[in-house]
Amino acid sequence: MSSSTAAPAALLNINVTTTFNSFVTERRFAQDLTIKQLKHLLEGLTGANPASMELTLFRKEGALVGHLNKKDEVSLTCAGVENGMTIEVSDASIKVGEFEDTSKVKKFELSEEEYANRAESLRAFKQRNKMGQFGDGDSTEEKKKEARERFESIQLGTRCLVTVPGQPPKKGTLMYKGPTSFKPGFWIGVKYDEPLGKHDGSVEGKRYFECGQKYGAFVKPESVAFGDYPQDNLMDEM
């Protein structure tokens, strides 16, 4: 005894639009779907009520084919719906733009006090982990002020040791301290004992100090230590 299984119905690619908002979508519907069944599917897509929904069919080029309102029990194929056509949904009970007007949507708002008392807010997380403005230590401006005050008492020509992460320590001489025009902040100009720098004390056409080519560099204050760092006598290594 043999049994047969019916082949699945072919699918139609249909463009769906509405007259009450800017909604546009392309959907696939079985060609044996009835207009009544289609209306219930379109309710979920457009928000229109099947009882008051009206459907208008258009060809690909926009020409009107006809209305599908009195064909509830007819299949899409029998109603003349073809692949690539457009079905326009209208509903007299819906005002134009009603579903796109967000002015009537109730917004969730918290007072400053309510937000401050929430244990799982971003602010509370930063406070617990001492991040950002809740971190330990002084503000950026205060740190800059401290750096300036620290270097005010250091005389130009003082020996120093520059330690930059990822690079070997380099001995040199303090040649400049203060702001620059190439980058904001407080900078230290150093003349290295060896040609391990980037310039000759001049950056972007402005001279800050004099030194040989590749002997000059600018570093952040936290990378510099001052003290008795004698210049290496290269003749002793020959």
mmCIF file with all atom_site columns, N, CA, C and O in Angstrom, residues 100-131:
data_model
loop_
_atom_site.group_PDB
_atom_site.id
_atom_site.type_symbol
_atom_site.label_atom_id
_atom_site.label_alt_id
_atom_site.label_comp_id
_atom_site.label_asym_id
_atom_site.label_entity_id
_atom_site.label_seq_id
_atom_site.pdbx_PDB_ins_code
_atom_site.Cartn_x
_atom_site.Cartn_y
_atom_site.Cartn_z
_atom_site.occupancy
_atom_site.B_iso_or_equiv
_atom_site.pdbx_formal_charge
_atom_site.auth_seq_id
_atom_site.auth_comp_id
_atom_site.auth_asym_id
_atom_site.auth_atom_id
_atom_site.pdbx_PDB_model_num
ATOM 1   N N  . GLU A 1 100 ? 3.473  55.914 14.315 1.00 0.00 ? 100 GLU A N  1
ATOM 2   C CA . GLU A 1 100 ? 4.805  56.511 14.243 1.00 0.00 ? 100 GLU A CA 1
ATOM 3   C C  . GLU A 1 100 ? 4.950  57.721 15.157 1.00 0.00 ? 100 GLU A C  1
ATOM 4   O O  . GLU A 1 100 ? 6.020  58.288 15.283 1.00 0.00 ? 100 GLU A O  1
ATOM 5   N N  . ASP A 1 101 ? 3.862  58.134 15.795 1.00 0.00 ? 101 ASP A N  1
ATOM 6   C CA . ASP A 1 101 ? 3.883  59.280 16.701 1.00 0.00 ? 101 ASP A CA 1
ATOM 7   C C  . ASP A 1 101 ? 4.312  58.817 18.091 1.00 0.00 ? 101 ASP A C  1
ATOM 8   O O  . ASP A 1 101 ? 3.560  58.152 18.801 1.00 0.00 ? 101 ASP A O  1
ATOM 9   N N  . THR A 1 102 ? 5.544  59.143 18.469 1.00 0.00 ? 102 THR A N  1
ATOM 10  C CA . THR A 1 102 ? 6.072  58.707 19.766 1.00 0.00 ? 102 THR A CA 1
ATOM 11  C C  . THR A 1 102 ? 5.803  59.706 20.889 1.00 0.00 ? 102 THR A C  1
ATOM 12  O O  . THR A 1 102 ? 6.188  59.467 22.036 1.00 0.00 ? 102 THR A O  1
ATOM 13  N N  . SER A 1 103 ? 5.132  60.822 20.561 1.00 0.00 ? 103 SER A N  1
ATOM 14  C CA . SER A 1 103 ? 4.889  61.840 21.583 1.00 0.00 ? 103 SER A CA 1
ATOM 15  C C  . SER A 1 103 ? 3.936  61.347 22.666 1.00 0.00 ? 103 SER A C  1
ATOM 16  O O  . SER A 1 103 ? 3.937  61.854 23.788 1.00 0.00 ? 103 SER A O  1
ATOM 17  N N  . LYS A 1 104 ? 3.114  60.353 22.321 1.00 0.00 ? 104 LYS A N  1
ATOM 18  C CA . LYS A 1 104 ? 2.152  59.836 23.293 1.00 0.00 ? 104 LYS A CA 1
ATOM 19  C C  . LYS A 1 104 ? 2.703  58.660 24.090 1.00 0.00 ? 104 LYS A C  1
ATOM 20  O O  . LYS A 1 104 ? 2.030  58.141 24.976 1.00 0.00 ? 104 LYS A O  1
ATOM 21  N N  . VAL A 1 105 ? 3.912  58.236 23.746 1.00 0.00 ? 105 VAL A N  1
ATOM 22  C CA . VAL A 1 105 ? 4.512  57.108 24.453 1.00 0.00 ? 105 VAL A CA 1
ATOM 23  C C  . VAL A 1 105 ? 5.045  57.582 25.804 1.00 0.00 ? 105 VAL A C  1
ATOM 24  O O  . VAL A 1 105 ? 5.814  58.541 25.883 1.00 0.00 ? 105 VAL A O  1
ATOM 25  N N  . LYS A 1 106 ? 4.652  56.908 26.855 1.00 0.00 ? 106 LYS A N  1
ATOM 26  C CA . LYS A 1 106 ? 5.093  57.278 28.193 1.00 0.00 ? 106 LYS A CA 1
ATOM 27  C C  . LYS A 1 106 ? 6.566  56.932 28.356 1.00 0.00 ? 106 LYS A C  1
ATOM 28  O O  . LYS A 1 106 ? 6.983  55.808 28.129 1.00 0.00 ? 106 LYS A O  1
ATOM 29  N N  . LYS A 1 107 ? 7.342  57.916 28.728 1.00 0.00 ? 107 LYS A N  1
ATOM 30  C CA . LYS A 1 107 ? 8.786  57.729 28.861 1.00 0.00 ? 107 LYS A CA 1
ATOM 31  C C  . LYS A 1 107 ? 9.144  57.358 30.298 1.00 0.00 ? 107 LYS A C  1
ATOM 32  O O  . LYS A 1 107 ? 8.548  57.848 31.249 1.00 0.00 ? 107 LYS A O  1
ATOM 33  N N  . PHE A 1 108 ? 10.130 56.481 30.409 1.00 0.00 ? 108 PHE A N  1
ATOM 34  C CA . PHE A 1 108 ? 10.617 56.079 31.726 1.00 0.00 ? 108 PHE A CA 1
ATOM 35  C C  . PHE A 1 108 ? 11.635 57.107 32.200 1.00 0.00 ? 108 PHE A C  1
ATOM 36  O O  . PHE A 1 108 ? 12.654 57.336 31.550 1.00 0.00 ? 108 PHE A O  1
ATOM 37  N N  . GLU A 1 109 ? 11.353 57.747 33.314 1.00 0.00 ? 109 GLU A N  1
ATOM 38  C CA . GLU A 1 109 ? 12.240 58.776 33.829 1.00 0.00 ? 109 GLU A CA 1
ATOM 39  C C  . GLU A 1 109 ? 12.525 58.538 35.306 1.00 0.00 ? 109 GLU A C  1
ATOM 40  O O  . GLU A 1 109 ? 11.676 58.033 36.044 1.00 0.00 ? 109 GLU A O  1
ATOM 41  N N  . LEU A 1 110 ? 13.739 58.911 35.711 1.00 0.00 ? 110 LEU A N  1
ATOM 42  C CA . LEU A 1 110 ? 14.152 58.801 37.105 1.00 0.00 ? 110 LEU A CA 1
ATOM 43  C C  . LEU A 1 110 ? 14.620 60.159 37.594 1.00 0.00 ? 110 LEU A C  1
ATOM 44  O O  . LEU A 1 110 ? 15.291 60.894 36.860 1.00 0.00 ? 110 LEU A O  1
ATOM 45  N N  . SER A 1 111 ? 14.282 60.472 38.829 1.00 0.00 ? 111 SER A N  1
ATOM 46  C CA . SER A 1 111 ? 14.808 61.697 39.418 1.00 0.00 ? 111 SER A CA 1
ATOM 47  C C  . SER A 1 111 ? 16.268 61.461 39.782 1.00 0.00 ? 111 SER A C  1
ATOM 48  O O  . SER A 1 111 ? 16.735 60.320 39.853 1.00 0.00 ? 111 SER A O  1
ATOM 49  N N  . GLU A 1 112 ? 17.000 62.536 40.034 1.00 0.00 ? 112 GLU A N  1
ATOM 50  C CA . GLU A 1 112 ? 18.407 62.421 40.415 1.00 0.00 ? 112 GLU A CA 1
ATOM 51  C C  . GLU A 1 112 ? 18.556 61.604 41.691 1.00 0.00 ? 112 GLU A C  1
ATOM 52  O O  . GLU A 1 112 ? 19.468 60.772 41.817 1.00 0.00 ? 112 GLU A O  1
ATOM 53  N N  . GLU A 1 113 ? 17.641 61.802 42.630 1.00 0.00 ? 113 GLU A N  1
ATOM 54  C CA . GLU A 1 113 ? 17.702 61.068 43.900 1.00 0.00 ? 113 GLU A CA 1
ATOM 55  C C  . GLU A 1 113 ? 17.442 59.579 43.692 1.00 0.00 ? 113 GLU A C  1
ATOM 56  O O  . GLU A 1 113 ? 18.133 58.727 44.268 1.00 0.00 ? 113 GLU A O  1
ATOM 57  N N  . GLU A 1 114 ? 16.454 59.259 42.842 1.00 0.00 ? 114 GLU A N  1
ATOM 58  C CA . GLU A 1 114 ? 16.140 57.853 42.575 1.00 0.00 ? 114 GLU A CA 1
ATOM 59  C C  . GLU A 1 114 ? 17.314 57.154 41.890 1.00 0.00 ? 114 GLU A C  1
ATOM 60  O O  . GLU A 1 114 ? 17.647 56.015 42.206 1.00 0.00 ? 114 GLU A O  1
ATOM 61  N N  . TYR A 1 115 ? 17.938 57.860 40.940 1.00 0.00 ? 115 TYR A N  1
ATOM 62  C CA . TYR A 1 115 ? 19.076 57.266 40.237 1.00 0.00 ? 115 TYR A CA 1
ATOM 63  C C  . TYR A 1 115 ? 20.255 57.051 41.188 1.00 0.00 ? 115 TYR A C  1
ATOM 64  O O  . TYR A 1 115 ? 20.937 56.031 41.134 1.00 0.00 ? 115 TYR A O  1
ATOM 65  N N  . ALA A 1 116 ? 20.479 58.017 42.075 1.00 0.00 ? 116 ALA A N  1
ATOM 66  C CA . ALA A 1 116 ? 21.591 57.917 43.025 1.00 0.00 ? 116 ALA A CA 1
ATOM 67  C C  . ALA A 1 116 ? 21.412 56.744 43.981 1.00 0.00 ? 116 ALA A C  1
ATOM 68  O O  . ALA A 1 116 ? 22.391 56.175 44.467 1.00 0.00 ? 116 ALA A O  1
ATOM 69  N N  . ASN A 1 117 ? 20.156 56.361 44.235 1.00 0.00 ? 117 ASN A N  1
ATOM 70  C CA . ASN A 1 117 ? 19.879 55.268 45.173 1.00 0.00 ? 117 ASN A CA 1
ATOM 71  C C  . ASN A 1 117 ? 19.841 53.893 44.513 1.00 0.00 ? 117 ASN A C  1
ATOM 72  O O  . ASN A 1 117 ? 19.707 52.884 45.204 1.00 0.00 ? 117 ASN A O  1
ATOM 73  N N  . ARG A 1 118 ? 19.963 53.852 43.189 1.00 0.00 ? 118 ARG A N  1
ATOM 74  C CA . ARG A 1 118 ? 19.940 52.554 42.497 1.00 0.00 ? 118 ARG A CA 1
ATOM 75  C C  . ARG A 1 118 ? 21.285 51.849 42.675 1.00 0.00 ? 118 ARG A C  1
ATOM 76  O O  . ARG A 1 118 ? 22.337 52.405 42.362 1.00 0.00 ? 118 ARG A O  1
ATOM 77  N N  . ALA A 1 119 ? 21.239 50.607 43.150 1.00 0.00 ? 119 ALA A N  1
ATOM 78  C CA . ALA A 1 119 ? 22.474 49.873 43.448 1.00 0.00 ? 119 ALA A CA 1
ATOM 79  C C  . ALA A 1 119 ? 23.152 49.329 42.198 1.00 0.00 ? 119 ALA A C  1
ATOM 80  O O  . ALA A 1 119 ? 24.352 49.063 42.204 1.00 0.00 ? 119 ALA A O  1
ATOM 81  N N  . GLU A 1 120 ? 22.391 49.149 41.100 1.00 0.00 ? 120 GLU A N  1
ATOM 82  C CA . GLU A 1 120 ? 22.962 48.525 39.904 1.00 0.00 ? 120 GLU A CA 1
ATOM 83  C C  . GLU A 1 120 ? 23.129 49.508 38.750 1.00 0.00 ? 120 GLU A C  1
ATOM 84  O O  . GLU A 1 120 ? 23.177 49.103 37.594 1.00 0.00 ? 120 GLU A O  1
ATOM 85  N N  . SER A 1 121 ? 23.209 50.780 39.038 1.00 0.00 ? 121 SER A N  1
ATOM 86  C CA . SER A 1 121 ? 23.400 51.771 37.982 1.00 0.00 ? 121 SER A CA 1
ATOM 87  C C  . SER A 1 121 ? 24.871 51.861 37.592 1.00 0.00 ? 121 SER A C  1
ATOM 88  O O  . SER A 1 121 ? 25.758 51.366 38.300 1.00 0.00 ? 121 SER A O  1
ATOM 89  N N  . LEU A 1 122 ? 25.141 52.509 36.451 1.00 0.00 ? 122 LEU A N  1
ATOM 90  C CA . LEU A 1 122 ? 26.520 52.704 36.007 1.00 0.00 ? 122 LEU A CA 1
ATOM 91  C C  . LEU A 1 122 ? 27.288 53.560 37.010 1.00 0.00 ? 122 LEU A C  1
ATOM 92  O O  . LEU A 1 122 ? 28.461 53.313 37.290 1.00 0.00 ? 122 LEU A O  1
ATOM 93  N N  . ARG A 1 123 ? 26.612 54.554 37.566 1.00 0.00 ? 123 ARG A N  1
ATOM 94  C CA . ARG A 1 123 ? 27.269 55.414 38.552 1.00 0.00 ? 123 ARG A CA 1
ATOM 95  C C  . ARG A 1 123 ? 27.690 54.607 39.773 1.00 0.00 ? 123 ARG A C  1
ATOM 96  O O  . ARG A 1 123 ? 28.806 54.762 40.283 1.00 0.00 ? 123 ARG A O  1
ATOM 97  N N  . ALA A 1 124 ? 26.788 53.726 40.255 1.00 0.00 ? 124 ALA A N  1
ATOM 98  C CA . ALA A 1 124 ? 27.105 52.906 41.423 1.00 0.00 ? 124 ALA A CA 1
ATOM 99  C C  . ALA A 1 124 ? 28.273 51.969 41.128 1.00 0.00 ? 124 ALA A C  1
ATOM 100 O O  . ALA A 1 124 ? 29.138 51.739 41.974 1.00 0.00 ? 124 ALA A O  1
ATOM 101 N N  . PHE A 1 125 ? 28.305 51.433 39.893 1.00 0.00 ? 125 PHE A N  1
ATOM 102 C CA . PHE A 1 125 ? 29.411 50.546 39.497 1.00 0.00 ? 125 PHE A CA 1
ATOM 103 C C  . PHE A 1 125 ? 30.740 51.294 39.534 1.00 0.00 ? 125 PHE A C  1
ATOM 104 O O  . PHE A 1 125 ? 31.744 50.786 40.035 1.00 0.00 ? 125 PHE A O  1
ATOM 105 N N  . LYS A 1 126 ? 30.755 52.521 39.012 1.00 0.00 ? 126 LYS A N  1
ATOM 106 C CA . LYS A 1 126 ? 31.981 53.314 39.010 1.00 0.00 ? 126 LYS A CA 1
ATOM 107 C C  . LYS A 1 126 ? 32.402 53.683 40.427 1.00 0.00 ? 126 LYS A C  1
ATOM 108 O O  . LYS A 1 126 ? 33.597 53.713 40.741 1.00 0.00 ? 126 LYS A O  1
ATOM 109 N N  . GLN A 1 127 ? 31.419 53.952 41.281 1.00 0.00 ? 127 GLN A N  1
ATOM 110 C CA . GLN A 1 127 ? 31.747 54.293 42.667 1.00 0.00 ? 127 GLN A CA 1
ATOM 111 C C  . GLN A 1 127 ? 32.367 53.105 43.392 1.00 0.00 ? 127 GLN A C  1
ATOM 112 O O  . GLN A 1 127 ? 33.354 53.258 44.120 1.00 0.00 ? 127 GLN A O  1
ATOM 113 N N  . ARG A 1 128 ? 31.790 51.906 43.179 1.00 0.00 ? 128 ARG A N  1
ATOM 114 C CA . ARG A 1 128 ? 32.324 50.712 43.847 1.00 0.00 ? 128 ARG A CA 1
ATOM 115 C C  . ARG A 1 128 ? 33.734 50.391 43.379 1.00 0.00 ? 128 ARG A C  1
ATOM 116 O O  . ARG A 1 128 ? 34.574 49.935 44.157 1.00 0.00 ? 128 ARG A O  1
ATOM 117 N N  . ASN A 1 129 ? 33.989 50.613 42.092 1.00 0.00 ? 129 ASN A N  1
ATOM 118 C CA . ASN A 1 129 ? 35.284 50.254 41.524 1.00 0.00 ? 129 ASN A CA 1
ATOM 119 C C  . ASN A 1 129 ? 36.244 51.440 41.417 1.00 0.00 ? 129 ASN A C  1
ATOM 120 O O  . ASN A 1 129 ? 37.321 51.315 40.828 1.00 0.00 ? 129 ASN A O  1
ATOM 121 N N  . LYS A 1 130 ? 35.827 52.579 41.982 1.00 0.00 ? 130 LYS A N  1
ATOM 122 C CA . LYS A 1 130 ? 36.659 53.781 42.012 1.00 0.00 ? 130 LYS A CA 1
ATOM 123 C C  . LYS A 1 130 ? 37.188 54.130 40.623 1.00 0.00 ? 130 LYS A C  1
ATOM 124 O O  . LYS A 1 130 ? 38.389 54.268 40.391 1.00 0.00 ? 130 LYS A O  1
ATOM 125 N N  . MET A 1 131 ? 36.237 54.254 39.694 1.00 0.00 ? 131 MET A N  1
ATOM 126 C CA . MET A 1 131 ? 36.585 54.566 38.315 1.00 0.00 ? 131 MET A CA 1
ATOM 127 C C  . MET A 1 131 ? 36.207 56.001 37.989 1.00 0.00 ? 131 MET A C  1
ATOM 128 O O  . MET A 1 131 ? 35.307 56.572 38.594 1.00 0.00 ? 131 MET A O  1
#
